PDB file of N, CA and C in Angstrom:
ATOM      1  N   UNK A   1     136.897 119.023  58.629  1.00 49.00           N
ATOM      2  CA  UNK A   1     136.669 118.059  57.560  1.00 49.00           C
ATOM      3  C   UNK A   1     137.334 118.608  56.299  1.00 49.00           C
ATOM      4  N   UNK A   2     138.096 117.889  55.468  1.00 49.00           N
ATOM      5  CA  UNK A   2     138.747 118.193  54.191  1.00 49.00           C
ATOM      6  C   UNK A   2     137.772 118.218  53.308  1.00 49.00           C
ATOM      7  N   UNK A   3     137.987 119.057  52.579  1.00 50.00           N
ATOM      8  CA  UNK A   3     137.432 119.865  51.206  1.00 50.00           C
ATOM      9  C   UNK A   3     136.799 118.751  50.097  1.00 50.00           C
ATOM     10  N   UNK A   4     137.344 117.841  50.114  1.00 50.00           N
ATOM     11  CA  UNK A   4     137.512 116.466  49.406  1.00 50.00           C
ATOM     12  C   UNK A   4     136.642 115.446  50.304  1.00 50.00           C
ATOM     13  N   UNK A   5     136.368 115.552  51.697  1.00 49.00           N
ATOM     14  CA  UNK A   5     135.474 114.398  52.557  1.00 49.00           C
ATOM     15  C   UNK A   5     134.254 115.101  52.223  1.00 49.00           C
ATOM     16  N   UNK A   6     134.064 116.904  52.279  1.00 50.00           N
ATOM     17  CA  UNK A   6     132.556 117.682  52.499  1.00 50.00           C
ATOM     18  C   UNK A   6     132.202 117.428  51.011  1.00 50.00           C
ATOM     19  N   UNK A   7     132.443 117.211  50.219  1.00 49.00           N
ATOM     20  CA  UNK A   7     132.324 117.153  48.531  1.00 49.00           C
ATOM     21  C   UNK A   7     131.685 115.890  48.735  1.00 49.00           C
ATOM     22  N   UNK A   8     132.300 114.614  49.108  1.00 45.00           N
ATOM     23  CA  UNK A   8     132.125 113.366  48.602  1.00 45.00           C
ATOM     24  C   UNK A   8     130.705 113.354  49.545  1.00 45.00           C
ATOM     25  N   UNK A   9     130.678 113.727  51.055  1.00 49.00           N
ATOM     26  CA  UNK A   9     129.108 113.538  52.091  1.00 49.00           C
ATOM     27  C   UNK A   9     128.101 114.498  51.083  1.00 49.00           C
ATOM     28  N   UNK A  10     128.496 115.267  50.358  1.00 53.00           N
ATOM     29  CA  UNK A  10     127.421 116.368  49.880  1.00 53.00           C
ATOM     30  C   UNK A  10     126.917 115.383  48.788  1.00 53.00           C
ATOM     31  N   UNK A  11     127.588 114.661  47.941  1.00 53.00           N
ATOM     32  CA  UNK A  11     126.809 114.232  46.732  1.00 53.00           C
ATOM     33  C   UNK A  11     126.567 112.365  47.761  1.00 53.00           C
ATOM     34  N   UNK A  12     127.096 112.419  48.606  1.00 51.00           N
ATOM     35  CA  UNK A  12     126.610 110.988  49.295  1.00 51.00           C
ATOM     36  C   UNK A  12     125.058 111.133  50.439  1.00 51.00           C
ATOM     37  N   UNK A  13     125.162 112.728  50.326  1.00 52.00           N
ATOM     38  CA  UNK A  13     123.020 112.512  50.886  1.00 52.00           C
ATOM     39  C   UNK A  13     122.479 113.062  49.855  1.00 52.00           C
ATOM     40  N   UNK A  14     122.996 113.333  48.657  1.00 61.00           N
ATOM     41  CA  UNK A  14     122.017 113.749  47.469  1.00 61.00           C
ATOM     42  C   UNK A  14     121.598 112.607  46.905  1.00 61.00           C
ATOM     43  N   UNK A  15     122.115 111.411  46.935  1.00 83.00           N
ATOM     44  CA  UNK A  15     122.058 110.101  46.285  1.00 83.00           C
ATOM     45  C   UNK A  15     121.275 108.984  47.451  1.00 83.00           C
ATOM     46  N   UNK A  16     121.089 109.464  48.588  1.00 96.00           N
ATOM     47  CA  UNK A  16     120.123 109.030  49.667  1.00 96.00           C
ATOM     48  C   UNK A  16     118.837 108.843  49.181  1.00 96.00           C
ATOM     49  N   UNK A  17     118.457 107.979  49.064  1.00 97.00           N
ATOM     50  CA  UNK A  17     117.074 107.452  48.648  1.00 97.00           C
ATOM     51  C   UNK A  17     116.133 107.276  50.342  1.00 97.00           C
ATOM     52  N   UNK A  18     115.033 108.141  49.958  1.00 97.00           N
ATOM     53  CA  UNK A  18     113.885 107.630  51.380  1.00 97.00           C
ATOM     54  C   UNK A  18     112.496 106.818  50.495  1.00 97.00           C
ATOM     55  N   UNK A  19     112.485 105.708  51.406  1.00 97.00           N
ATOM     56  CA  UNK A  19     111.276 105.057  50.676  1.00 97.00           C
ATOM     57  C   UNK A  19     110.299 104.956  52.247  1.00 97.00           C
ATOM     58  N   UNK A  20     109.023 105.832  51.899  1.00 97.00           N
ATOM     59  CA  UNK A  20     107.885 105.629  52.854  1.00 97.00           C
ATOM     60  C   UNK A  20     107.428 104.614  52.794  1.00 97.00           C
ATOM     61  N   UNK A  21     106.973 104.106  53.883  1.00 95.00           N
ATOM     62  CA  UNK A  21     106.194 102.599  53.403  1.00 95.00           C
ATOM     63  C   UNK A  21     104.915 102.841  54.382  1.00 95.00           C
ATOM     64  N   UNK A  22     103.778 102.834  53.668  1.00 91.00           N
ATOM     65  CA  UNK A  22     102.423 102.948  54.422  1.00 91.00           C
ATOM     66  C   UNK A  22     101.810 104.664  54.831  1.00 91.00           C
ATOM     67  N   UNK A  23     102.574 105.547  54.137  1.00 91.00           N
ATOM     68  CA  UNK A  23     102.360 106.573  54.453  1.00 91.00           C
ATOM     69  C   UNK A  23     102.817 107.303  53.067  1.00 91.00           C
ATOM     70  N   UNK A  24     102.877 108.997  53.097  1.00 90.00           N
ATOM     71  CA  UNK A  24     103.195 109.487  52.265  1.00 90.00           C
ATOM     72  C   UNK A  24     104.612 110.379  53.010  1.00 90.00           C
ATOM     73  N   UNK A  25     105.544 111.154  51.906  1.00 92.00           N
ATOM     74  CA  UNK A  25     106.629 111.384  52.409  1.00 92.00           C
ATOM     75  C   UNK A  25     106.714 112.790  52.916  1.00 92.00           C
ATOM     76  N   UNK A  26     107.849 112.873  53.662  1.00 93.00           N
ATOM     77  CA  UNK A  26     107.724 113.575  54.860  1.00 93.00           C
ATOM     78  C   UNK A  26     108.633 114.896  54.698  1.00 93.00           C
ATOM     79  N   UNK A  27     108.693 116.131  53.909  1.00 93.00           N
ATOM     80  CA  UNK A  27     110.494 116.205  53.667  1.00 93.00           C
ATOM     81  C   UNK A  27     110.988 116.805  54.869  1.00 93.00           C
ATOM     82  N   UNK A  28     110.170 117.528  55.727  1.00 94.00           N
ATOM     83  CA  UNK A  28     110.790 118.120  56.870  1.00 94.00           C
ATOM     84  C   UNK A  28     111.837 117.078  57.611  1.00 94.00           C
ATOM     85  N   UNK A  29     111.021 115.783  57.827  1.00 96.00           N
ATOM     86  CA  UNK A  29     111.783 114.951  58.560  1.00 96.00           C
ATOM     87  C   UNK A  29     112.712 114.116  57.251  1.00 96.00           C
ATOM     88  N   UNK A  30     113.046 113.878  56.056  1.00 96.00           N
ATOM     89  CA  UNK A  30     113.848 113.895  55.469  1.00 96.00           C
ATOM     90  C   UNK A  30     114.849 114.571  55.801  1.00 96.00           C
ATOM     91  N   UNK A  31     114.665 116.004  56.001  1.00 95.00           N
ATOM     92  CA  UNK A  31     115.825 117.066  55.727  1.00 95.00           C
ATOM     93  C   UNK A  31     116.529 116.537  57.309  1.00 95.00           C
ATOM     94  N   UNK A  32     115.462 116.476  58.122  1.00 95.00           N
ATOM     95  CA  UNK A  32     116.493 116.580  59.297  1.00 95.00           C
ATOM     96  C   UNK A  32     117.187 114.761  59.839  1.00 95.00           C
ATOM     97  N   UNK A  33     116.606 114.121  58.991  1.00 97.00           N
ATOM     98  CA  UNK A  33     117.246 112.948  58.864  1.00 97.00           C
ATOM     99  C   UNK A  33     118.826 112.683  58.097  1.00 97.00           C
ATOM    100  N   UNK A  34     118.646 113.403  56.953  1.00 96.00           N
ATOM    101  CA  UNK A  34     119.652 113.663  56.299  1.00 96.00           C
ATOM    102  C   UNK A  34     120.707 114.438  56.719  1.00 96.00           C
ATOM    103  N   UNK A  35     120.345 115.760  57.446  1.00 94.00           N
ATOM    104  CA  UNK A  35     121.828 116.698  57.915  1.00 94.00           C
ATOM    105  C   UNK A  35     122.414 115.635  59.198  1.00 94.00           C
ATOM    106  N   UNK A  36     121.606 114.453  60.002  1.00 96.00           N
ATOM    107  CA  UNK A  36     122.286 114.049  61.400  1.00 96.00           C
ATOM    108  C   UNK A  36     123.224 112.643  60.394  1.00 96.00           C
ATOM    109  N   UNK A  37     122.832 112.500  59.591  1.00 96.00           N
ATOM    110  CA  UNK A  37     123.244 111.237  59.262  1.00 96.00           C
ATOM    111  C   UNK A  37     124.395 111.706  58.432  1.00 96.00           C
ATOM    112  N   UNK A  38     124.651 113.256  57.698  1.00 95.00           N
ATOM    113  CA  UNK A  38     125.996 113.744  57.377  1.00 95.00           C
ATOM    114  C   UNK A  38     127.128 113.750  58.467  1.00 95.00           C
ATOM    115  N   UNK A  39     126.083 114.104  59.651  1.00 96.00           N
ATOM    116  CA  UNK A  39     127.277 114.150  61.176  1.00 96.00           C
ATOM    117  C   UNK A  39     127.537 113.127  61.765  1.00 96.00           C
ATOM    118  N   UNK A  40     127.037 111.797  61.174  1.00 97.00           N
ATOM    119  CA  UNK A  40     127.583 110.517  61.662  1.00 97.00           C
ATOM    120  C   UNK A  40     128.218 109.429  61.239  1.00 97.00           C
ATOM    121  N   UNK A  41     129.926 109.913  61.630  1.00 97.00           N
ATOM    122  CA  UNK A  41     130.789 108.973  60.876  1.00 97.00           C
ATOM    123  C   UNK A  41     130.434 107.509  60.541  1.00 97.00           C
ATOM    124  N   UNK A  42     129.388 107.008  61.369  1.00 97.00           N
ATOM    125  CA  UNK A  42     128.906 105.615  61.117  1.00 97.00           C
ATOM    126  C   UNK A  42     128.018 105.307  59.921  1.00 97.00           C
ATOM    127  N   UNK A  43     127.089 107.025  59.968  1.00 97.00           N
ATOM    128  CA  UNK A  43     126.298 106.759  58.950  1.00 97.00           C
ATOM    129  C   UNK A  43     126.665 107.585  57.176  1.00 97.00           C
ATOM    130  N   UNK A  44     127.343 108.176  57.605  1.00 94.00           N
ATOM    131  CA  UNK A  44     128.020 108.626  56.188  1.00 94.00           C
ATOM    132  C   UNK A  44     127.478 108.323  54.999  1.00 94.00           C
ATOM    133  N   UNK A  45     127.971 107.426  55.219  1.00 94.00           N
ATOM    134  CA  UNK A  45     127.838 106.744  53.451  1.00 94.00           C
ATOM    135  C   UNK A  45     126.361 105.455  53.499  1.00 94.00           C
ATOM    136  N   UNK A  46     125.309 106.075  54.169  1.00 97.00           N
ATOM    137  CA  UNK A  46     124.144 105.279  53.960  1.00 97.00           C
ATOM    138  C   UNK A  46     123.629 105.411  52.619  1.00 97.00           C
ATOM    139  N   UNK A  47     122.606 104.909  52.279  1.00 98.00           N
ATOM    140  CA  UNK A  47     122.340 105.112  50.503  1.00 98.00           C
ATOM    141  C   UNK A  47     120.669 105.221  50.904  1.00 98.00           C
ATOM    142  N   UNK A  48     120.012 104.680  52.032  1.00 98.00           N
ATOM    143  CA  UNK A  48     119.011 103.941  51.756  1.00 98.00           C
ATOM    144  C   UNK A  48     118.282 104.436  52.979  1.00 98.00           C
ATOM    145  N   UNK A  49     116.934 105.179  53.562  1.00 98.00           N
ATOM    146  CA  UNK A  49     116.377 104.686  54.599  1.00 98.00           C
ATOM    147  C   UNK A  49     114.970 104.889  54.900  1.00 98.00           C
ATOM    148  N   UNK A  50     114.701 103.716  55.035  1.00 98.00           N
ATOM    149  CA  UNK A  50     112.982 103.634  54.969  1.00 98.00           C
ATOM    150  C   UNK A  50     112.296 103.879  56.027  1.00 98.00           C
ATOM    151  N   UNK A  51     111.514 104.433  56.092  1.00 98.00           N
ATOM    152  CA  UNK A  51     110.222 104.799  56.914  1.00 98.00           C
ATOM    153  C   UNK A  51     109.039 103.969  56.931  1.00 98.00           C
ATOM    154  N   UNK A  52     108.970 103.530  58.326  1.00 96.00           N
ATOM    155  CA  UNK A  52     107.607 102.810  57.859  1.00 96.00           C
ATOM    156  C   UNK A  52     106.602 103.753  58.801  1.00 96.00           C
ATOM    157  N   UNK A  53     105.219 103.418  58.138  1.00 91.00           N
ATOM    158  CA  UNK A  53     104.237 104.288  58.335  1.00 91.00           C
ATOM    159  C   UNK A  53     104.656 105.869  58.950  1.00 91.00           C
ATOM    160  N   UNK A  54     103.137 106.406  59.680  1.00 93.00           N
ATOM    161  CA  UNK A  54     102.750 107.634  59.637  1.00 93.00           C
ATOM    162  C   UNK A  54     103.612 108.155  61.190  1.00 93.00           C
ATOM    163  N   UNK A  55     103.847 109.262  61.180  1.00 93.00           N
ATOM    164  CA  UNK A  55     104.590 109.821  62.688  1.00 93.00           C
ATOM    165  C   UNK A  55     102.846 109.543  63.302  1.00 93.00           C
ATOM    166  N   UNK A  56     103.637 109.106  64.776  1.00 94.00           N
ATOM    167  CA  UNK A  56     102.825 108.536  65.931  1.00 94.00           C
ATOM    168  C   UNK A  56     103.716 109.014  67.234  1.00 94.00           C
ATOM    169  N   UNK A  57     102.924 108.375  67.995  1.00 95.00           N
ATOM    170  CA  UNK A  57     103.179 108.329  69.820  1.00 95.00           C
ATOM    171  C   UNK A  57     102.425 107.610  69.884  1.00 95.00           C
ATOM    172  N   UNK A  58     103.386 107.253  71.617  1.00 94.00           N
ATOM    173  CA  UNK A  58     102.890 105.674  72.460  1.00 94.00           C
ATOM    174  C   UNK A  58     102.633 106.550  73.715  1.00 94.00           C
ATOM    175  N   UNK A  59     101.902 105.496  74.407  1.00 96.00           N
ATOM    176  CA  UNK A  59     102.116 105.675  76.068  1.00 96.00           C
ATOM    177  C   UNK A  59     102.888 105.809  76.294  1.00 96.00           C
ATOM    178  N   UNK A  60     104.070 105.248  76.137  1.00 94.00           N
ATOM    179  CA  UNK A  60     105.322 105.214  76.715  1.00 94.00           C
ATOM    180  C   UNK A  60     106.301 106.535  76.217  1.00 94.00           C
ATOM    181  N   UNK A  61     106.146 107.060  75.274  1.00 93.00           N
ATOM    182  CA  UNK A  61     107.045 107.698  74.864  1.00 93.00           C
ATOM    183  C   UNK A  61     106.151 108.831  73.974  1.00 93.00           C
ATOM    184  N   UNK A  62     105.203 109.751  74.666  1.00 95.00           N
ATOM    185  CA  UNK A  62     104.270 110.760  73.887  1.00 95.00           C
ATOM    186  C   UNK A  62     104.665 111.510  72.896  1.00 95.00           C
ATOM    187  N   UNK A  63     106.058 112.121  72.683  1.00 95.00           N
ATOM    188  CA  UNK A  63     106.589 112.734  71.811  1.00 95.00           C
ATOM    189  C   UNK A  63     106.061 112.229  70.191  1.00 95.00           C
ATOM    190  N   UNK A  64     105.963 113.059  69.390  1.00 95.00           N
ATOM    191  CA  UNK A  64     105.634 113.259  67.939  1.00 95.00           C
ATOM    192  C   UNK A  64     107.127 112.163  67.346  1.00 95.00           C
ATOM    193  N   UNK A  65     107.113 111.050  66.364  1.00 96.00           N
ATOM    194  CA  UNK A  65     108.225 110.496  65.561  1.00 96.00           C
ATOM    195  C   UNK A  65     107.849 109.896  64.459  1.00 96.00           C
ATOM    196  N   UNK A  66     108.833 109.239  63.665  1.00 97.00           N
ATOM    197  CA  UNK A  66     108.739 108.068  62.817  1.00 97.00           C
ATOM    198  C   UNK A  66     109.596 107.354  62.842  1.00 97.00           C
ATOM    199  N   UNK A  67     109.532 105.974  62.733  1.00 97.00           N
ATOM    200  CA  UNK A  67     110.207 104.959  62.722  1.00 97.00           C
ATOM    201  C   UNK A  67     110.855 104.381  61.835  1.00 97.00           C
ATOM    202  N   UNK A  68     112.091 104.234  61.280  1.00 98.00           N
ATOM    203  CA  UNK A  68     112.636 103.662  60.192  1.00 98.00           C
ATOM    204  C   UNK A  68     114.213 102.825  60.114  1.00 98.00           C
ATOM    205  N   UNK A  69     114.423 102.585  59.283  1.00 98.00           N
ATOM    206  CA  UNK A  69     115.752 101.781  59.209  1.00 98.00           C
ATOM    207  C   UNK A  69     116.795 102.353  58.628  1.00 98.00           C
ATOM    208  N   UNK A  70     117.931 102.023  58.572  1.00 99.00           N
ATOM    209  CA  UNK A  70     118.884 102.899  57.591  1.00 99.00           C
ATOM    210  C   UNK A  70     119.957 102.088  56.909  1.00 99.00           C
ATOM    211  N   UNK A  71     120.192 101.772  55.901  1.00 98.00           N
ATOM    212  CA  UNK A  71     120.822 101.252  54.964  1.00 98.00           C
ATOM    213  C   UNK A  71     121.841 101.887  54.182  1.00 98.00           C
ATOM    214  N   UNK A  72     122.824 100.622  53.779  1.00 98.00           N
ATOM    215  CA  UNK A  72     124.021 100.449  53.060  1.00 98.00           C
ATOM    216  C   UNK A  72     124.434  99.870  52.055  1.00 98.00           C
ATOM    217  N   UNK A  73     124.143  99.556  50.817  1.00 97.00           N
ATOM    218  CA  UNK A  73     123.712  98.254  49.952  1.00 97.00           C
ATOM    219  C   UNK A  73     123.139  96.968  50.386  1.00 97.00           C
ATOM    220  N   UNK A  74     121.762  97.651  50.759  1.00 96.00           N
ATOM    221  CA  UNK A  74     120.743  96.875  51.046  1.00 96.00           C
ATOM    222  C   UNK A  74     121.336  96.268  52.526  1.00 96.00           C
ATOM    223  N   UNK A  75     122.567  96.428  53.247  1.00 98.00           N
ATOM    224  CA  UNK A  75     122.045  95.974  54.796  1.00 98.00           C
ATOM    225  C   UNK A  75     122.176  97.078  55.882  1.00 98.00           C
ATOM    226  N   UNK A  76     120.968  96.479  56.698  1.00 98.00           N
ATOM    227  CA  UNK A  76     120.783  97.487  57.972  1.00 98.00           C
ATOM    228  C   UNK A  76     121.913  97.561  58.555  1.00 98.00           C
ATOM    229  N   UNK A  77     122.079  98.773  58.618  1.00 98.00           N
ATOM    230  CA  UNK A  77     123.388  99.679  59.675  1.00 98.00           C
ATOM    231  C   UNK A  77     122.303  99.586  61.458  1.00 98.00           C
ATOM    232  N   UNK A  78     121.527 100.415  61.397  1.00 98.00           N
ATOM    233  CA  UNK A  78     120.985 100.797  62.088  1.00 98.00           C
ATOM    234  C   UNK A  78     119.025 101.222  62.198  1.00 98.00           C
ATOM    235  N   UNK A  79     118.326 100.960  62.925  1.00 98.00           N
ATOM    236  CA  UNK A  79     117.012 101.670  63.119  1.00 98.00           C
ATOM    237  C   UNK A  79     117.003 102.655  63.906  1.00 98.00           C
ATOM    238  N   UNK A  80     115.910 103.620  63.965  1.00 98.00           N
ATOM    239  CA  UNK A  80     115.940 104.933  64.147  1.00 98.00           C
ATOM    240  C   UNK A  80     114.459 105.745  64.523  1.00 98.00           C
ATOM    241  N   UNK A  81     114.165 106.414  65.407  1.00 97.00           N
ATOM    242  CA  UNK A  81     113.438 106.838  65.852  1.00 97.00           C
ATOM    243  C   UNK A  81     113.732 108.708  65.740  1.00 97.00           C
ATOM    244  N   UNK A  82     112.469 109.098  64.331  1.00 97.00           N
ATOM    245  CA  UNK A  82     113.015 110.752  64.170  1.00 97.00           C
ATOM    246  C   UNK A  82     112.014 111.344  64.895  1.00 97.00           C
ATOM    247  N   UNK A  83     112.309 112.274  65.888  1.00 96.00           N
ATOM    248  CA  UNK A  83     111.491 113.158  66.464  1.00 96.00           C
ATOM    249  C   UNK A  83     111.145 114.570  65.683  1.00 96.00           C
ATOM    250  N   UNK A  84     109.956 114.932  65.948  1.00 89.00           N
ATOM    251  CA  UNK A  84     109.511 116.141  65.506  1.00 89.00           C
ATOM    252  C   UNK A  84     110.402 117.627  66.284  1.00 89.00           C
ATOM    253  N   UNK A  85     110.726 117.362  66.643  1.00 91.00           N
ATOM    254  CA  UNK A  85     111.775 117.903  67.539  1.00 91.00           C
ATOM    255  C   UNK A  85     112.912 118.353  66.773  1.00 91.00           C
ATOM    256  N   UNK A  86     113.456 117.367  66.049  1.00 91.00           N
ATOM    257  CA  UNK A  86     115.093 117.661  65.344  1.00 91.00           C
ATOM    258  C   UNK A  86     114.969 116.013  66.076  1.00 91.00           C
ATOM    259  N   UNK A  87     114.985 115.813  67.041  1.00 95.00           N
ATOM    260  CA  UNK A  87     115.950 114.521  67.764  1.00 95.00           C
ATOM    261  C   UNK A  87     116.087 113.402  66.901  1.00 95.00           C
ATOM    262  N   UNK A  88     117.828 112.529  66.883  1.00 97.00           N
ATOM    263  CA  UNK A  88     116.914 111.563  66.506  1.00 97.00           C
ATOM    264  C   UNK A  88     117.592 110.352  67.103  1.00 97.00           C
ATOM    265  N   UNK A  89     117.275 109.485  67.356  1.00 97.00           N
ATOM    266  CA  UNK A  89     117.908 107.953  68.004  1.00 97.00           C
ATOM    267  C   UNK A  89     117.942 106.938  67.462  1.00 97.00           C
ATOM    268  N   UNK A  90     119.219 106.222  67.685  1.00 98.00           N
ATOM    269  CA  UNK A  90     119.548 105.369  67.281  1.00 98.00           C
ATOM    270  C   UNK A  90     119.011 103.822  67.734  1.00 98.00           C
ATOM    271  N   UNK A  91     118.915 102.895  67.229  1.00 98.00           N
ATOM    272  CA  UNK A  91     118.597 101.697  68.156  1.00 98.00           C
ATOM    273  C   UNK A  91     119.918 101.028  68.369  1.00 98.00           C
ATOM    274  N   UNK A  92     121.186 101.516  67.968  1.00 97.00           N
ATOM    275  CA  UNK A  92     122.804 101.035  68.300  1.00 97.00           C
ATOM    276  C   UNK A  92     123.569 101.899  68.714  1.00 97.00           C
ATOM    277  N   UNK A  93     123.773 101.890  70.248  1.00 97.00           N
ATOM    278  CA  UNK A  93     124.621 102.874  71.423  1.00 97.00           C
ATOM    279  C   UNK A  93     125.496 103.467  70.686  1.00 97.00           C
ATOM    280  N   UNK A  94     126.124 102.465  70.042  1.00 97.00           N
ATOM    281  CA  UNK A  94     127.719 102.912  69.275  1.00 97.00           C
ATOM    282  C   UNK A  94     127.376 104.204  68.230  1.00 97.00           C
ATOM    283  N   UNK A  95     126.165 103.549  67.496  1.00 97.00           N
ATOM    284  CA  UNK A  95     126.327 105.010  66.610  1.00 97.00           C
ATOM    285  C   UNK A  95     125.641 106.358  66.778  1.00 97.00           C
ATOM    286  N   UNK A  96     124.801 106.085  68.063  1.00 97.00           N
ATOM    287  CA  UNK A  96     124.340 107.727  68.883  1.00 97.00           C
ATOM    288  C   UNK A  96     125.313 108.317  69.508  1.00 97.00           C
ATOM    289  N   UNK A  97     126.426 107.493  70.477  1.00 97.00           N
ATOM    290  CA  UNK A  97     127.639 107.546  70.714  1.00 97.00           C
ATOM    291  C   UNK A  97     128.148 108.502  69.690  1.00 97.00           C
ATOM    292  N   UNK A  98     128.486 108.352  68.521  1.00 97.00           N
ATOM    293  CA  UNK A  98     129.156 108.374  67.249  1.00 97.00           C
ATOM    294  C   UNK A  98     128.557 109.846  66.718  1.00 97.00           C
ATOM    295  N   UNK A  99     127.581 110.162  66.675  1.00 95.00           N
ATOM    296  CA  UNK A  99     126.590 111.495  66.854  1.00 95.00           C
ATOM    297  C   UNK A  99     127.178 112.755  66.805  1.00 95.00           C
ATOM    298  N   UNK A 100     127.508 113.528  66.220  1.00 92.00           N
ATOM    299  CA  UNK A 100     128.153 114.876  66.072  1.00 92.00           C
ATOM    300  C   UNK A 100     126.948 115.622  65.773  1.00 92.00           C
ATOM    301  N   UNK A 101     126.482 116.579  66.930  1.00 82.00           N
ATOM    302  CA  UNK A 101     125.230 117.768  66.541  1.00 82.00           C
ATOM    303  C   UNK A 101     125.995 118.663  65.798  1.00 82.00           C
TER     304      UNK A 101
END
């Protein structure tokens, strides 16, 4: 990555806004929301991504997460499922695809 792209992603997740909704905020899972979304050319230049409520598990899927959306001047790119883990998933193939660990 050029000297000039790592500059512009560094002040483009400092300017990342997280808005919790129904809960209080999270920074662990901030932080690790923020370094996957530097490694994803799709998500780069998000501005925006909300969380709604508290990390949970289902029957279906026991693992520790939270659920949220991710934004671009105000439109959804993508939703997202952050694991306590580090993991995190996309709800659009293309941009987990897109995914640089």
């Amino acid at each position: 990555m050029s000297s000039i792209r790592r500059n512009f992603s560094t002040t483009a997740r400092a300017l990342l806004k997280f808005i919790w909704k129904g809960t209080g905020s999270n920074s662990q899972y901030e932080d690790r929301i923020k370094a996957k979304l530097a490694k994803n050319p799709k998500l780069v230049d998000a501005d925006k991504v909300e969380i709604a409520g508290d990390e949970h598990t289902s029957p279906a899927d026991p693992k520790p997460r939270v659920s949220g959306q991710v934004f671009k001047d105000n439109r959804r790119l993508t939703s997202l499922h952050a694991y306590h883990d580090g993991t995190i998933i996309y709800s659009k193939d293309s941009i987990n695809k897109a995914q640089e660990d």
